[in-house]
Amino acid sequence: MPCSDRNDLDDAVEAARAAFPAWSRMPVKERVQVFFRYKRLLERDMDTLAALVSEENGKTMSEAIAEIEKCIELTEFATSLPQLIGGEILEVSKGVECRLDHVPLGVVASIVPFNFPAMVPHWTIPNALALGNCMIVKPSEKVPLSCARTALLLREAGLPDGVFNIVNGDSAIVEAICDHPGIDAVSFVGSTKVAKIVYRRATQHLKRCLALGGAKNHLLVLPDAQPSMTAANVVASMSGCAGQRCMAASAMVAVGPVDDIIGQICEEARKIIPGQNLGAVIDRTAKERIERYITEAERQGARILVDGRGYTVPGKEGGSYVGPTVIDHVRPDMAVASEEIFGPVICIMRVDTLDEALAIENASPYGNAASVFTQNGSYARYVIERASAGMVGVNIGVPVPREPFSFGGWNDSKFGVCDITGKSSIGFWTKLRKSTVKWNPEAGINWMT
Ligand code: NAD
C-alpha cells in the first residue's frame, strides 16, 4: 500500500470539497438510500469481508464475522438518522418562529487504528456521510485493505464520486490532515499518546476534534458473583481479539474470598488455544512488548497462574502468538497493573472491600470501561455510580453499548465532546442552524404579493 503524500491529500480534499455542495443539499432521506443498499452489500460479501479482516489483522474468522456484523448494525443506525435529526420549530411570539436544523460540517477526516480494520471505520463512515459530510479516511498502515474494500462497496451502493476518499500512511499524513485548511473536523481512534497529539494539533488549527484513546479496563469481582458466568466473561473479555480491544478486561480486582472464581478463570483460560480460538497479535513488536510486561510482573513478585509466553503455533511458526495469561497477586504500583498491555493478559489485584476496589479503578488515568460481577443489585448500582468510566457493565465482560446508545469513554480515553457512535455522534458531525422567521399574521391573503 503506497503512502499518500501532501499532494494526494490535497487531491482528496479537493475532490471532497467539489462533491460537498450536491451531497450536502441532497435530502437526508435520499442520502440514506445509499446505506440501505450498502448494508445489503455488506450482507452479500460477509464472508469475503471477514476473511480480509482476518487476513490483515490476524484475528479468528468468527471474530472477523462478528466485526462485519457490527458494521451492518452501524450502517442500520445510519439509515435511521432521518428519524432522529428532525429539527425543532416553535412559534416563539406572535408571527415569529424559530427553527433548528442539523447542518453538515463540510469535509471531515477519520483516522483509525489497527485493531478493528472494518468496525472502527464504520463507527464514523455511515453517520458522517449520511449526515451530509464528505469524508477522508486514514486507515492504519498495518491494516489498510478493509477500508479500501469499503470504498469499492460504497461506490457500488451509489455513493457519488468525491464524497468518500482514502489516504494511506502513518504519522506524516495524520499531521497533514490536522494541518489542512480544507478539512473542517477530525475524528481519531487509537492510543492515548497519539490521541493527545492529534487533538492538540487539530484544535490548534481551530478544527472540531474528537479523539478516542487507549484504555485500562477494570473488572470488579465480588464474592457473591456467579462463578461460572463470571469466569467465562472475564476470559472472553481478556482474550477476545487477542486482548487487542479498547474494551478488553485488563485488570481484575478481586474483592474478598473469590479463590474459587479465580480457579475457574484459569480453567477457562486454558481452553483458549492460540491458532485455534485465539488469533495472533498484530506483529512481533507487540508480542515482545506483551511478554516483557508478564516477565516484569513475575520479577516483581506476581504469580503467573496461566502463562502465554513463548507460544508457537505448528505450521504458523512465524506468527506472533501470545497465549492467554492470568497473573495473580499483582500490586497496583506495577506497570502491568496500570499500563495498557493490549494483549490476552489479565492481572488480578486482591483487596478486602469494594471501596478499595473502586479506589484502584478510579486511580487509573483512563476511563473507557469498567464492570462489576455480583448478584446484588445495590452493589451493582454502587459501582455504576462510582466507577470512573464512560461505559459501565454489570456481569458483562465487554460492556459495549449497542446502537442507538453511543460509544465513548472518559478521562484519558477520550478528548473532545460527544461520543463517536449512536445518537451522540450527531452532535459531532453537524452544526446547528437557528433560523428566526417573522411572518405578518395581520396581513391579508395577498400580503406576499
Ligand atoms: P496508534 O495510536 O498507534 O495509531 C492510531 C492511528 O494513528 C493510526 O492510523 C496511525 O497511523 C496513526 N499514528 C500513529 N502514530 C502517530 C503519530 N505519532 N502521530 C500521528 N499519527 C500517528 O494506535 P494503534 O496501535 O493502531 O491501535 C491501538 C490503540 O488504539 C490502543 O491504545 C487502543 O486502546 C486504542 N483504541 C481505542 C479505541 C477507543 O474507542 N477508545 C478503540 C480502538 C482502539
Short mmCIF file of C-alpha atoms and ligand atoms in Angstrom, two decimals:
data_model
loop_
_atom_site.label_atom_id
_atom_site.label_comp_id
_atom_site.label_asym_id
_atom_site.label_seq_id
_atom_site.Cartn_x
_atom_site.Cartn_y
_atom_site.Cartn_z
CA MET A 1 0.00 0.00 0.00
CA PRO A 2 1.75 3.22 -1.06
CA CYS A 3 1.88 6.04 1.47
CA SER A 4 -0.01 9.15 0.41
CA ASP A 5 1.82 12.45 0.47
CA ARG A 6 0.56 16.01 0.94
CA ASN A 7 -0.28 16.28 -2.77
CA ASP A 8 -2.50 13.21 -2.54
CA LEU A 9 -4.21 14.74 0.47
CA ASP A 10 -4.74 17.97 -1.47
CA ASP A 11 -6.36 15.93 -4.27
CA ALA A 12 -8.62 14.12 -1.78
CA VAL A 13 -9.67 17.37 -0.12
CA GLU A 14 -10.32 18.99 -3.49
CA ALA A 15 -12.48 16.04 -4.58
CA ALA A 16 -14.38 16.12 -1.29
CA ARG A 17 -14.96 19.89 -1.43
CA ALA A 18 -16.19 19.59 -5.03
CA ALA A 19 -18.65 16.85 -4.05
CA PHE A 20 -19.88 18.62 -0.92
CA PRO A 21 -22.45 21.10 -2.33
CA ALA A 22 -24.52 18.47 -4.14
CA TRP A 23 -24.18 15.80 -1.42
CA SER A 24 -24.99 18.13 1.48
CA ARG A 25 -28.02 19.61 -0.27
CA MET A 26 -29.49 16.20 -1.01
CA PRO A 27 -32.34 15.46 1.44
CA VAL A 28 -31.19 13.12 4.20
CA LYS A 29 -33.85 10.56 3.28
CA GLU A 30 -32.26 10.38 -0.17
CA ARG A 31 -28.71 10.18 1.20
CA VAL A 32 -29.52 7.22 3.43
CA GLN A 33 -30.76 5.22 0.44
CA VAL A 34 -27.06 4.64 -0.31
CA PHE A 35 -26.71 2.99 3.10
CA PHE A 36 -29.77 0.76 2.66
CA ARG A 37 -28.05 -0.55 -0.48
CA TYR A 38 -24.63 -0.62 1.22
CA LYS A 39 -26.00 -2.74 4.08
CA ARG A 40 -27.19 -5.35 1.56
CA LEU A 41 -23.71 -5.38 0.00
CA LEU A 42 -22.11 -5.98 3.42
CA GLU A 43 -24.51 -8.90 3.91
CA ARG A 44 -23.78 -10.23 0.41
CA ASP A 45 -19.99 -10.05 0.92
CA MET A 46 -19.92 -11.03 4.62
CA ASP A 47 -17.58 -14.00 4.13
CA THR A 48 -15.03 -12.27 1.91
CA LEU A 49 -15.01 -9.13 4.06
CA ALA A 50 -14.48 -11.21 7.20
CA ALA A 51 -11.71 -13.20 5.50
CA LEU A 52 -9.97 -9.94 4.60
CA VAL A 53 -10.19 -8.67 8.20
CA SER A 54 -8.81 -11.96 9.48
CA GLU A 55 -6.03 -11.99 6.91
CA GLU A 56 -4.80 -8.47 7.52
CA ASN A 57 -5.32 -8.31 11.29
CA GLY A 58 -4.75 -11.92 12.40
CA LYS A 59 -7.99 -12.30 14.37
CA THR A 60 -10.03 -15.51 14.10
CA MET A 61 -12.71 -15.89 11.42
CA SER A 62 -15.52 -15.92 13.99
CA GLU A 63 -14.23 -12.65 15.46
CA ALA A 64 -13.96 -11.19 11.95
CA ILE A 65 -17.55 -12.23 11.16
CA ALA A 66 -18.71 -10.56 14.39
CA GLU A 67 -16.85 -7.45 13.27
CA ILE A 68 -18.68 -7.32 9.92
CA GLU A 69 -21.99 -7.93 11.73
CA LYS A 70 -21.22 -4.86 13.82
CA CYS A 71 -20.52 -2.89 10.60
CA ILE A 72 -24.00 -3.88 9.46
CA GLU A 73 -25.53 -2.69 12.75
CA LEU A 74 -23.69 0.63 12.48
CA THR A 75 -24.93 1.04 8.91
CA GLU A 76 -28.50 0.24 10.00
CA PHE A 77 -28.26 3.00 12.58
CA ALA A 78 -27.22 5.50 9.89
CA THR A 79 -30.32 4.63 7.87
CA SER A 80 -32.41 5.70 10.89
CA LEU A 81 -30.87 9.17 11.04
CA PRO A 82 -33.78 10.85 9.19
CA GLN A 83 -35.96 9.80 12.13
CA LEU A 84 -33.51 11.29 14.63
CA ILE A 85 -32.38 14.59 13.17
CA GLY A 86 -35.75 16.19 12.56
CA GLY A 87 -35.16 19.76 13.66
CA GLU A 88 -37.36 21.74 16.01
CA ILE A 89 -39.75 24.53 15.18
CA LEU A 90 -41.78 26.72 17.50
CA GLU A 91 -43.78 29.93 17.24
CA VAL A 92 -41.84 31.89 19.87
CA SER A 93 -44.01 35.01 19.68
CA LYS A 94 -46.93 36.07 17.52
CA GLY A 95 -45.90 35.61 13.90
CA VAL A 96 -42.31 34.72 14.78
CA GLU A 97 -40.96 31.21 14.57
CA CYS A 98 -37.58 29.76 15.46
CA ARG A 99 -36.31 26.66 13.72
CA LEU A 100 -33.35 24.40 14.43
CA ASP A 101 -31.58 22.32 11.76
CA HIS A 102 -28.60 19.95 11.90
CA VAL A 103 -26.29 21.13 9.13
CA PRO A 104 -23.29 19.13 7.83
CA LEU A 105 -19.85 20.45 8.73
CA GLY A 106 -18.16 20.08 5.35
CA VAL A 107 -15.12 17.87 4.76
CA VAL A 108 -14.30 15.68 7.75
CA ALA A 109 -11.48 13.22 8.42
CA SER A 110 -11.40 9.93 10.31
CA ILE A 111 -8.13 8.40 11.50
CA VAL A 112 -8.42 4.83 12.72
CA PRO A 113 -6.33 2.13 14.50
CA PHE A 114 -5.31 -1.40 13.51
CA ASN A 115 -7.38 -3.50 15.89
CA PHE A 116 -10.73 -3.36 14.07
CA PRO A 117 -9.90 -2.79 10.38
CA ALA A 118 -13.60 -2.72 9.40
CA MET A 119 -15.62 -1.87 12.53
CA VAL A 120 -13.86 1.25 13.80
CA PRO A 121 -14.03 2.92 10.35
CA HIS A 122 -17.75 2.10 10.41
CA TRP A 123 -18.10 3.97 13.70
CA THR A 124 -17.65 7.12 11.63
CA ILE A 125 -18.24 6.49 7.93
CA PRO A 126 -22.01 5.81 7.70
CA ASN A 127 -23.02 8.51 10.20
CA ALA A 128 -20.67 11.24 8.96
CA LEU A 129 -21.74 10.66 5.34
CA ALA A 130 -25.46 10.19 5.97
CA LEU A 131 -25.40 13.47 7.89
CA GLY A 132 -24.22 15.18 4.70
CA ASN A 133 -20.46 15.48 5.15
CA CYS A 134 -17.79 14.46 2.67
CA MET A 135 -15.01 12.43 4.15
CA ILE A 136 -11.36 11.41 4.13
CA VAL A 137 -10.42 8.24 6.00
CA LYS A 138 -6.87 7.35 7.02
CA PRO A 139 -6.72 3.62 7.84
CA SER A 140 -4.00 2.13 9.99
CA GLU A 141 -0.91 1.47 7.87
CA LYS A 142 -0.92 -2.01 9.45
CA VAL A 143 -4.37 -2.96 8.06
CA PRO A 144 -5.26 -0.80 5.03
CA LEU A 145 -7.13 -3.40 2.94
CA SER A 146 -10.58 -3.46 4.57
CA CYS A 147 -11.02 0.31 4.19
CA ALA A 148 -10.11 0.08 0.51
CA ARG A 149 -12.83 -2.58 0.09
CA THR A 150 -15.30 -0.30 1.90
CA ALA A 151 -14.64 2.38 -0.73
CA LEU A 152 -15.45 -0.05 -3.55
CA LEU A 153 -18.68 -1.15 -1.89
CA LEU A 154 -19.76 2.44 -1.20
CA ARG A 155 -19.27 3.22 -4.88
CA GLU A 156 -21.28 0.12 -5.83
CA ALA A 157 -24.02 1.30 -3.46
CA GLY A 158 -24.25 4.54 -5.45
CA LEU A 159 -22.24 7.00 -3.36
CA PRO A 160 -21.28 9.88 -5.68
CA ASP A 161 -17.60 10.29 -6.56
CA GLY A 162 -15.61 12.50 -4.22
CA VAL A 163 -17.88 12.04 -1.18
CA PHE A 164 -15.60 9.35 0.29
CA ASN A 165 -11.80 9.33 -0.03
CA ILE A 166 -8.92 7.38 1.46
CA VAL A 167 -5.36 8.45 2.13
CA ASN A 168 -2.80 5.96 3.41
CA GLY A 169 0.27 6.31 5.55
CA ASP A 170 1.38 6.88 9.13
CA SER A 171 2.16 9.89 11.30
CA ALA A 172 3.20 12.21 8.43
CA ILE A 173 -0.18 12.01 6.70
CA VAL A 174 -2.01 12.33 10.05
CA GLU A 175 -0.13 15.56 10.74
CA ALA A 176 -1.01 16.81 7.25
CA ILE A 177 -4.71 16.06 7.95
CA CYS A 178 -4.59 18.02 11.22
CA ASP A 179 -2.96 20.97 9.44
CA HIS A 180 -5.01 21.01 6.22
CA PRO A 181 -7.12 24.15 5.89
CA GLY A 182 -9.70 22.33 3.73
CA ILE A 183 -10.65 19.86 6.49
CA ASP A 184 -13.27 21.03 8.98
CA ALA A 185 -13.26 18.27 11.59
CA VAL A 186 -11.03 15.38 12.63
CA SER A 187 -12.04 12.23 14.45
CA PHE A 188 -9.37 9.91 15.78
CA VAL A 189 -9.34 6.47 17.40
CA GLY A 190 -6.09 4.99 18.68
CA SER A 191 -3.70 5.18 21.62
CA THR A 192 -3.90 7.96 24.21
CA LYS A 193 -0.41 9.17 23.31
CA VAL A 194 -1.41 9.81 19.70
CA ALA A 195 -4.94 10.96 20.61
CA LYS A 196 -3.36 13.81 22.57
CA ILE A 197 -1.06 14.72 19.67
CA VAL A 198 -3.96 14.73 17.19
CA TYR A 199 -6.37 16.58 19.49
CA ARG A 200 -3.82 19.32 20.23
CA ARG A 201 -2.77 19.70 16.61
CA ALA A 202 -6.25 19.71 15.08
CA THR A 203 -7.72 22.12 17.62
CA GLN A 204 -4.66 24.36 17.30
CA HIS A 205 -5.83 24.75 13.70
CA LEU A 206 -9.30 25.54 15.11
CA LYS A 207 -10.83 22.32 13.83
CA ARG A 208 -13.50 20.41 15.67
CA CYS A 209 -11.86 17.25 17.06
CA LEU A 210 -12.96 14.08 18.81
CA ALA A 211 -10.05 11.82 19.77
CA LEU A 212 -10.58 8.45 21.44
CA GLY A 213 -7.57 7.00 23.23
CA GLY A 214 -6.44 3.83 24.95
CA ALA A 215 -7.82 2.04 27.98
CA LYS A 216 -7.17 0.02 31.10
CA ASN A 217 -10.47 -1.59 31.94
CA HIS A 218 -11.16 -2.97 35.41
CA LEU A 219 -13.44 -5.84 36.31
CA LEU A 220 -14.53 -5.81 39.95
CA VAL A 221 -15.37 -9.35 41.09
CA LEU A 222 -17.34 -9.62 44.33
CA PRO A 223 -17.61 -12.79 46.43
CA ASP A 224 -21.29 -13.25 45.55
CA ALA A 225 -20.61 -13.29 41.78
CA GLN A 226 -21.95 -16.32 39.91
CA PRO A 227 -18.66 -18.27 39.40
CA SER A 228 -19.04 -19.97 36.00
CA MET A 229 -20.64 -16.97 34.30
CA THR A 230 -18.03 -14.64 35.78
CA ALA A 231 -15.12 -16.85 34.73
CA ALA A 232 -16.46 -17.20 31.18
CA ASN A 233 -16.98 -13.42 30.87
CA VAL A 234 -13.59 -12.48 32.31
CA VAL A 235 -11.75 -14.83 29.99
CA ALA A 236 -13.75 -13.86 26.90
CA SER A 237 -13.09 -10.20 27.69
CA MET A 238 -9.33 -10.55 28.22
CA SER A 239 -8.66 -12.90 25.32
CA GLY A 240 -11.15 -11.87 22.59
CA CYS A 241 -9.33 -10.37 19.58
CA ALA A 242 -6.15 -11.46 21.40
CA GLY A 243 -6.78 -8.77 24.00
CA GLN A 244 -6.39 -6.06 21.35
CA ARG A 245 -9.63 -4.28 22.18
CA CYS A 246 -10.04 -0.96 23.87
CA MET A 247 -12.87 -2.68 25.78
CA ALA A 248 -10.78 -5.70 26.85
CA ALA A 249 -10.58 -6.55 30.53
CA SER A 250 -7.02 -5.97 31.55
CA ALA A 251 -7.19 -5.69 35.34
CA MET A 252 -9.39 -7.66 37.70
CA VAL A 253 -9.91 -6.50 41.25
CA ALA A 254 -10.86 -9.48 43.40
CA VAL A 255 -12.84 -8.38 46.45
CA GLY A 256 -12.64 -10.76 49.44
CA PRO A 257 -12.71 -14.55 49.12
CA VAL A 258 -13.02 -15.31 45.40
CA ASP A 259 -10.41 -18.09 45.03
CA ASP A 260 -12.93 -20.48 43.52
CA ILE A 261 -13.75 -17.93 40.80
CA ILE A 262 -10.04 -17.37 40.10
CA GLY A 263 -9.64 -21.15 39.82
CA GLN A 264 -12.44 -21.26 37.24
CA ILE A 265 -10.90 -18.34 35.35
CA CYS A 266 -7.68 -20.33 34.98
CA GLU A 267 -9.62 -23.38 33.79
CA GLU A 268 -11.45 -21.27 31.18
CA ALA A 269 -8.21 -19.58 30.10
CA ARG A 270 -6.56 -22.97 29.46
CA LYS A 271 -9.35 -23.73 26.94
CA ILE A 272 -8.17 -20.79 24.80
CA ILE A 273 -5.64 -22.17 22.32
CA PRO A 274 -3.54 -19.88 20.11
CA GLY A 275 -4.07 -20.61 16.44
CA GLN A 276 -7.44 -22.25 17.19
CA ASN A 277 -9.77 -19.97 19.16
CA LEU A 278 -7.18 -17.22 19.73
CA GLY A 279 -5.73 -15.13 16.92
CA ALA A 280 -2.29 -13.64 16.59
CA VAL A 281 -1.32 -10.24 17.94
CA ILE A 282 -0.60 -7.63 15.32
CA ASP A 283 3.18 -8.03 14.98
CA ARG A 284 6.40 -9.24 16.58
CA THR A 285 6.93 -5.94 18.38
CA ALA A 286 3.53 -6.33 20.07
CA LYS A 287 4.33 -9.93 21.11
CA GLU A 288 7.64 -8.84 22.61
CA ARG A 289 6.01 -5.91 24.44
CA ILE A 290 3.29 -8.12 25.96
CA GLU A 291 5.77 -10.78 27.05
CA ARG A 292 8.00 -8.12 28.62
CA TYR A 293 5.08 -6.96 30.79
CA ILE A 294 4.49 -10.53 32.01
CA THR A 295 8.17 -11.13 32.77
CA GLU A 296 8.47 -7.82 34.59
CA ALA A 297 5.42 -8.61 36.76
CA GLU A 298 6.89 -12.02 37.62
CA ARG A 299 10.21 -10.40 38.53
CA GLN A 300 8.33 -8.02 40.85
CA GLY A 301 6.70 -10.87 42.74
CA ALA A 302 3.40 -11.51 40.97
CA ARG A 303 2.35 -15.15 40.38
CA ILE A 304 1.78 -16.33 36.81
CA LEU A 305 -1.13 -18.78 37.06
CA VAL A 306 -1.52 -19.30 33.31
CA ASP A 307 1.48 -18.40 31.16
CA GLY A 308 1.08 -17.43 27.50
CA ARG A 309 4.72 -16.61 26.79
CA GLY A 310 6.82 -18.35 24.17
CA TYR A 311 3.95 -19.74 22.12
CA THR A 312 4.43 -21.01 18.61
CA VAL A 313 1.63 -22.46 16.55
CA PRO A 314 2.65 -25.51 14.50
CA GLY A 315 2.54 -24.62 10.82
CA LYS A 316 2.49 -20.89 11.65
CA GLU A 317 5.89 -20.59 13.29
CA GLY A 318 6.34 -17.03 12.00
CA GLY A 319 3.07 -15.89 13.62
CA SER A 320 3.09 -13.56 16.62
CA TYR A 321 1.03 -15.56 19.09
CA VAL A 322 0.66 -14.93 22.80
CA GLY A 323 -1.35 -17.39 24.86
CA PRO A 324 -3.90 -16.36 27.48
CA THR A 325 -2.14 -15.23 30.64
CA VAL A 326 -3.51 -14.93 34.17
CA ILE A 327 -1.31 -13.10 36.68
CA ASP A 328 -2.29 -13.13 40.36
CA HIS A 329 -1.16 -11.07 43.36
CA VAL A 330 -0.39 -8.03 41.23
CA ARG A 331 0.13 -4.77 43.11
CA PRO A 332 -1.41 -1.54 41.80
CA ASP A 333 2.04 0.07 41.50
CA MET A 334 3.27 -2.49 38.96
CA ALA A 335 3.40 -1.46 35.28
CA VAL A 336 1.24 -4.45 34.34
CA ALA A 337 -1.50 -3.11 36.63
CA SER A 338 -1.58 0.46 35.39
CA GLU A 339 -0.46 0.50 31.73
CA GLU A 340 -2.36 -0.68 28.66
CA ILE A 341 -0.93 -4.08 27.68
CA PHE A 342 -3.11 -4.73 24.61
CA GLY A 343 -2.68 -8.49 24.74
CA PRO A 344 -4.53 -11.52 26.18
CA VAL A 345 -3.43 -10.85 29.74
CA ILE A 346 -5.44 -10.31 32.92
CA CYS A 347 -3.75 -9.18 36.11
CA ILE A 348 -5.52 -9.82 39.38
CA MET A 349 -5.25 -7.47 42.34
CA ARG A 350 -6.69 -8.57 45.68
CA VAL A 351 -8.48 -6.24 48.09
CA ASP A 352 -10.79 -6.64 51.10
CA THR A 353 -13.52 -4.12 50.33
CA LEU A 354 -15.50 -2.75 47.42
CA ASP A 355 -14.32 0.78 48.20
CA GLU A 356 -10.69 -0.32 47.89
CA ALA A 357 -11.53 -1.89 44.53
CA LEU A 358 -13.18 1.32 43.37
CA ALA A 359 -10.19 3.35 44.55
CA ILE A 360 -7.93 1.26 42.28
CA GLU A 361 -10.31 1.69 39.35
CA ASN A 362 -10.69 5.43 39.97
CA ALA A 363 -6.91 5.94 40.15
CA SER A 364 -6.43 4.89 36.52
CA PRO A 365 -5.95 7.87 34.19
CA TYR A 366 -8.05 6.03 31.61
CA GLY A 367 -11.84 5.81 31.74
CA ASN A 368 -13.14 3.65 28.93
CA ALA A 369 -14.96 0.77 30.62
CA ALA A 370 -15.46 -0.93 33.98
CA SER A 371 -17.60 -3.88 35.05
CA VAL A 372 -18.78 -5.39 38.28
CA PHE A 373 -19.68 -9.04 38.82
CA THR A 374 -22.24 -9.54 41.59
CA GLN A 375 -25.72 -10.93 42.18
CA ASN A 376 -26.62 -7.97 44.36
CA GLY A 377 -28.42 -5.08 42.65
CA SER A 378 -27.46 -2.47 45.19
CA TYR A 379 -23.73 -3.34 44.97
CA ALA A 380 -24.05 -3.09 41.20
CA ARG A 381 -25.70 0.32 41.42
CA TYR A 382 -23.00 1.44 43.89
CA VAL A 383 -20.33 0.63 41.29
CA ILE A 384 -22.24 2.11 38.35
CA GLU A 385 -22.43 5.42 40.21
CA ARG A 386 -18.78 5.47 41.35
CA ALA A 387 -16.68 3.89 38.58
CA SER A 388 -14.75 6.48 36.63
CA ALA A 389 -15.57 5.11 33.18
CA GLY A 390 -17.81 6.14 30.31
CA MET A 391 -19.10 2.59 29.77
CA VAL A 392 -20.01 0.50 32.81
CA GLY A 393 -21.17 -3.11 32.88
CA VAL A 394 -22.85 -5.44 35.35
CA ASN A 395 -21.99 -9.12 34.86
CA ILE A 396 -20.72 -8.28 31.36
CA GLY A 397 -17.05 -8.51 30.44
CA VAL A 398 -17.24 -6.20 27.42
CA PRO A 399 -19.90 -3.54 28.12
CA VAL A 400 -20.05 -2.08 24.59
CA PRO A 401 -23.30 -0.15 24.20
CA ARG A 402 -25.29 -1.27 21.16
CA GLU A 403 -26.82 1.24 18.74
CA PRO A 404 -28.52 3.68 19.23
CA PHE A 405 -26.57 4.10 22.50
CA SER A 406 -23.25 5.74 21.93
CA PHE A 407 -19.66 4.60 22.35
CA GLY A 408 -17.13 6.70 24.20
CA GLY A 409 -15.05 6.72 27.37
CA TRP A 410 -13.99 9.39 29.84
CA ASN A 411 -10.74 10.89 31.11
CA ASP A 412 -7.66 9.94 29.04
CA SER A 413 -9.76 7.58 26.92
CA LYS A 414 -11.49 10.43 25.09
CA PHE A 415 -10.73 14.05 24.27
CA GLY A 416 -13.47 16.27 22.92
CA VAL A 417 -17.23 16.39 23.32
CA CYS A 418 -19.90 13.94 22.11
CA ASP A 419 -19.41 10.22 21.57
CA ILE A 420 -18.28 8.65 18.33
CA THR A 421 -21.31 6.49 17.54
CA GLY A 422 -25.05 6.46 18.11
CA LYS A 423 -27.26 9.46 18.72
CA SER A 424 -24.47 11.38 20.44
CA SER A 425 -22.39 11.41 17.25
CA ILE A 426 -24.97 13.66 15.58
CA GLY A 427 -23.64 16.49 17.75
CA PHE A 428 -20.12 15.93 16.50
CA TRP A 429 -20.86 15.56 12.77
CA THR A 430 -23.25 18.50 12.43
CA LYS A 431 -23.57 22.13 13.43
CA LEU A 432 -26.83 23.74 14.49
CA ARG A 433 -28.51 26.38 12.37
CA LYS A 434 -31.03 28.52 14.22
CA SER A 435 -33.32 30.46 11.92
CA THR A 436 -35.78 33.06 13.12
CA VAL A 437 -38.56 33.93 10.71
CA LYS A 438 -41.17 36.65 11.03
CA TRP A 439 -44.48 36.39 9.25
CA ASN A 440 -47.10 39.10 9.30
CA PRO A 441 -50.07 37.49 11.00
CA GLU A 442 -52.24 40.54 10.36
CA ALA A 443 -51.64 40.65 6.62
CA GLY A 444 -54.39 39.91 4.21
CA ILE A 445 -54.30 36.90 1.98
CA ASN A 446 -52.44 38.90 -0.69
CA TRP A 447 -49.66 40.14 1.58
CA MET A 448 -46.95 38.09 -0.15
CA THR A 449 -47.80 39.66 -3.50
P1 NAD B 1 -1.99 4.21 17.35
O1 NAD B 1 -2.31 5.36 18.22
O2 NAD B 1 -0.59 3.75 17.29
O3 NAD B 1 -2.42 4.55 15.83
C1 NAD B 1 -3.69 5.06 15.52
C2 NAD B 1 -3.59 5.86 14.23
O4 NAD B 1 -2.71 6.96 14.42
C3 NAD B 1 -3.07 5.06 13.07
O5 NAD B 1 -3.82 5.38 11.92
C4 NAD B 1 -1.61 5.52 12.95
O6 NAD B 1 -1.15 5.51 11.63
C5 NAD B 1 -1.65 6.92 13.49
N1 NAD B 1 -0.42 7.32 14.21
C6 NAD B 1 0.44 6.50 14.88
N2 NAD B 1 1.43 7.23 15.47
C7 NAD B 1 1.18 8.52 15.16
C8 NAD B 1 1.84 9.76 15.48
N3 NAD B 1 2.94 9.80 16.24
N4 NAD B 1 1.31 10.90 15.00
C9 NAD B 1 0.20 10.88 14.26
N5 NAD B 1 -0.47 9.75 13.91
C10 NAD B 1 0.01 8.58 14.36
O7 NAD B 1 -2.98 3.02 17.77
P2 NAD B 1 -2.98 1.53 17.23
O8 NAD B 1 -1.77 0.82 17.74
O9 NAD B 1 -3.27 1.48 15.78
O10 NAD B 1 -4.30 0.97 17.97
C11 NAD B 1 -4.29 0.53 19.30
C12 NAD B 1 -4.71 1.61 20.26
O11 NAD B 1 -5.98 2.12 19.88
C13 NAD B 1 -4.89 1.11 21.69
O12 NAD B 1 -4.35 2.05 22.57
C14 NAD B 1 -6.39 1.01 21.84
O13 NAD B 1 -6.86 1.11 23.17
C15 NAD B 1 -6.83 2.16 21.03
N6 NAD B 1 -8.22 2.05 20.63
C16 NAD B 1 -9.13 2.84 21.29
C17 NAD B 1 -10.47 2.74 20.99
C18 NAD B 1 -11.47 3.57 21.73
O14 NAD B 1 -12.63 3.53 21.39
N7 NAD B 1 -11.11 4.36 22.72
C19 NAD B 1 -10.90 1.84 20.00
C20 NAD B 1 -9.96 1.07 19.34
C21 NAD B 1 -8.61 1.17 19.66
#
